[in-house]
Backbone as JSON, one array per atom type, in Angstrom:
{
  "sequence": "MDLDEGEASAIALSLEMKNPILRLDELKGRKVAEKLNLRYSGTFGLILRAKQIGSISSVKPILEKIKSTNFRFDEKLFEKVLEQAGK",
  "N": [[23.85, -8.93, -19.1], [26.66, -7.64, -17.33], [29.15, -9.6, -16.95], [31.9, -10.94, -15.08], [34.86, -12.05, -16.68], [35.77, -14.64, -16.03], [33.52, -15.78, -14.77], [31.67, -15.69, -16.86], [32.91, -17.46, -18.65], [32.87, -19.82, -17.13], [30.11, -20.26, -16.9], [29.42, -20.56, -19.61], [30.89, -22.9, -20.22], [29.65, -24.7, -18.49], [27.2, -24.99, -19.68], [27.71, -26.78, -21.62], [28.11, -29.11, -20.3], [27.07, -32.06, -18.5], [24.79, -31.92, -15.97], [26.13, -29.94, -14.2], [27.6, -28.21, -11.34], [27.98, -25.0, -10.58], [30.46, -22.83, -9.15], [29.7, -19.97, -7.84], [29.99, -16.73, -6.64], [29.35, -14.11, -7.02], [26.58, -11.93, -7.36], [25.54, -11.17, -9.89], [26.41, -13.24, -11.6], [25.06, -15.4, -10.44], [22.4, -14.71, -10.92], [22.3, -14.92, -13.71], [22.87, -17.66, -13.96], [20.6, -18.72, -12.7], [18.59, -17.89, -14.5], [19.29, -19.47, -16.62], [18.73, -21.91, -15.66], [20.72, -23.31, -14.23], [22.56, -25.15, -11.82], [24.09, -23.93, -8.86], [26.55, -22.98, -6.41], [27.83, -21.08, -3.71], [31.09, -20.18, -2.46], [31.12, -20.56, 0.36], [28.99, -22.31, 0.64], [29.98, -24.58, -0.63], [32.07, -25.2, 1.08], [30.65, -25.84, 3.39], [29.3, -28.11, 2.43], [31.46, -29.82, 1.98], [32.2, -30.29, 4.62], [29.9, -31.61, 5.53], [29.96, -34.0, 4.08], [32.23, -35.12, 5.03], [34.73, -34.5, 3.99], [36.27, -32.5, 5.01], [37.24, -31.69, 8.35], [36.65, -29.48, 9.89], [35.2, -26.27, 9.49], [35.95, -23.79, 10.38], [38.83, -23.11, 10.43], [39.29, -22.82, 7.69], [37.49, -20.81, 6.97], [38.58, -18.74, 8.49], [41.02, -18.38, 7.17], [40.07, -17.48, 4.72], [38.95, -15.12, 5.57], [41.19, -13.58, 6.02], [41.93, -12.72, 3.55], [41.19, -10.78, 0.56], [38.61, -11.43, 0.03], [35.26, -10.64, -0.02], [32.62, -10.57, 2.31], [29.64, -10.79, 4.3], [29.72, -10.39, 7.8], [27.73, -11.62, 9.26], [27.04, -13.75, 7.64], [29.35, -15.3, 7.85], [29.16, -16.09, 10.57], [26.75, -17.52, 10.42], [27.42, -19.65, 8.74], [29.34, -20.94, 10.33], [27.67, -21.71, 12.43], [25.86, -23.44, 11.12], [27.61, -25.44, 10.44], [28.17, -26.52, 12.8], [30.24, -25.47, 14.18]],
  "CA": [[24.51, -8.51, -17.88], [28.1, -7.47, -17.42], [29.77, -10.62, -16.1], [33.34, -11.13, -15.03], [35.27, -12.99, -17.74], [35.83, -16.0, -15.48], [32.15, -16.26, -14.56], [31.08, -15.92, -18.18], [33.51, -18.69, -19.17], [32.36, -20.95, -16.34], [28.71, -20.48, -17.28], [29.43, -21.1, -20.97], [31.37, -24.27, -20.14], [28.65, -25.53, -17.81], [26.12, -25.25, -20.62], [28.15, -27.92, -22.43], [28.31, -30.25, -19.41], [25.88, -32.74, -17.98], [24.51, -31.77, -14.54], [27.21, -29.27, -13.47], [27.32, -27.28, -10.25], [28.91, -23.87, -10.69], [30.8, -22.09, -7.95], [29.49, -18.56, -8.14], [29.79, -15.9, -5.46], [28.82, -12.81, -7.42], [25.14, -11.92, -7.6], [25.27, -11.13, -11.34], [26.59, -14.6, -12.13], [23.99, -16.24, -9.9], [21.17, -14.37, -11.64], [22.4, -15.53, -15.04], [22.75, -19.11, -13.77], [19.19, -19.01, -12.43], [17.85, -17.73, -15.76], [19.64, -20.6, -17.49], [18.4, -23.13, -14.9], [21.95, -24.0, -13.85], [22.78, -25.27, -10.38], [25.3, -23.24, -8.42], [26.78, -22.82, -4.99], [28.9, -20.15, -3.39], [32.26, -20.75, -1.78], [30.76, -21.03, 1.69], [28.13, -23.48, 0.48], [30.85, -25.72, -0.94], [32.8, -25.55, 2.31], [29.68, -26.55, 4.24], [29.07, -29.43, 1.83], [32.65, -30.62, 2.26], [32.09, -30.7, 6.02], [28.8, -32.57, 5.64], [30.32, -35.32, 3.52], [33.41, -35.61, 5.71], [35.99, -34.19, 3.3], [37.03, -31.68, 5.95], [36.75, -31.91, 9.71], [36.21, -28.23, 10.49], [35.14, -25.16, 8.54], [36.47, -22.55, 10.97], [40.16, -22.72, 9.94], [39.18, -22.41, 6.28], [36.85, -19.5, 6.96], [39.55, -17.77, 9.03], [41.98, -18.08, 6.1], [39.35, -16.65, 3.76], [38.78, -13.82, 6.21], [42.46, -12.85, 5.94], [42.15, -12.33, 2.16], [40.32, -9.69, 0.13], [37.28, -11.98, -0.26], [34.29, -9.84, 0.72], [31.41, -11.25, 2.75], [29.03, -10.22, 5.49], [30.1, -11.09, 9.04], [26.59, -12.46, 9.65], [27.16, -14.97, 6.86], [30.43, -16.04, 8.49], [28.6, -16.71, 11.78], [25.73, -18.48, 10.02], [28.11, -20.84, 8.22], [29.89, -21.63, 11.49], [26.55, -22.32, 13.16], [25.36, -24.59, 10.35], [28.64, -26.49, 10.43], [28.39, -27.02, 14.16], [31.5, -24.83, 14.57]],
  "C": [[26.02, -8.48, -18.09], [28.78, -8.42, -16.45], [31.29, -10.54, -16.16], [33.71, -12.18, -16.08], [35.29, -14.44, -17.26], [34.44, -16.59, -15.27], [31.48, -16.58, -15.89], [31.61, -17.22, -18.79], [32.98, -19.92, -18.45], [30.92, -21.28, -16.73], [28.64, -21.08, -18.67], [29.86, -22.56, -20.97], [30.31, -25.18, -19.52], [27.47, -25.86, -18.71], [26.43, -26.45, -21.52], [28.28, -29.2, -21.62], [26.98, -30.84, -18.97], [25.83, -32.57, -16.47], [25.63, -31.1, -13.74], [26.69, -28.51, -12.24], [28.4, -26.21, -10.33], [29.25, -23.32, -9.32], [30.75, -20.63, -8.32], [29.24, -17.79, -6.85], [29.16, -14.55, -5.81], [27.34, -12.91, -7.8], [24.8, -11.92, -9.09], [25.36, -12.52, -11.95], [25.49, -15.53, -11.67], [22.68, -15.98, -10.62], [21.16, -14.98, -13.03], [22.23, -17.05, -14.94], [21.3, -19.5, -13.52], [18.36, -18.92, -13.7], [18.09, -18.9, -16.7], [19.36, -21.95, -16.83], [19.63, -23.97, -14.59], [22.06, -24.04, -12.34], [24.09, -24.58, -10.02], [25.36, -23.25, -6.9], [27.88, -21.78, -4.82], [30.03, -20.88, -2.69], [31.88, -21.33, -0.43], [29.87, -22.26, 1.63], [28.95, -24.73, 0.18], [31.65, -26.16, 0.28], [31.88, -26.31, 3.26], [29.44, -27.97, 3.72], [30.26, -30.35, 2.1], [32.65, -31.13, 3.69], [31.04, -31.79, 6.18], [29.18, -33.95, 5.13], [31.63, -35.86, 4.1], [34.73, -35.35, 5.01], [36.89, -33.3, 4.14], [36.44, -31.88, 7.33], [36.2, -30.65, 10.36], [36.21, -27.12, 9.44], [35.84, -23.91, 9.07], [37.87, -22.18, 10.47], [40.13, -22.23, 8.48], [38.56, -21.02, 6.2], [37.78, -18.41, 7.49], [40.59, -17.4, 7.97], [41.33, -17.18, 5.06], [39.22, -15.23, 4.29], [40.04, -12.96, 6.08], [42.79, -12.41, 4.51], [41.26, -11.13, 1.83], [38.93, -10.18, -0.28], [36.27, -11.24, 0.6], [33.05, -10.66, 1.05], [30.91, -10.58, 4.01], [29.41, -11.05, 6.71], [28.97, -12.0, 9.52], [26.62, -13.78, 8.9], [28.23, -15.88, 7.46], [29.9, -16.8, 9.71], [27.57, -17.77, 11.44], [26.36, -19.78, 9.51], [28.71, -21.63, 9.37], [28.81, -22.36, 12.26], [26.04, -23.56, 12.42], [26.33, -25.76, 10.35], [28.85, -27.1, 11.81], [29.72, -26.55, 14.71], [32.57, -25.84, 14.63]]
}
């Protein structure tokens, strides 16, 4: 598969680590990680996890900042993350 250089490097490095969790948002990278039995999470999943463990108090301000960048995501995902986080 044609992976982004950063994703390819992250996957290669994780193969050398013990029990890593990759941050992957692109589908191609996720498919490769699955084939290699590597654990991964997307950006929104990590934000939700940070909320769950108390590292952040609210996800909405972070998601709003992400929304103002060129990070592409479905609006339904945005709403789902807010719902799961308890807004």
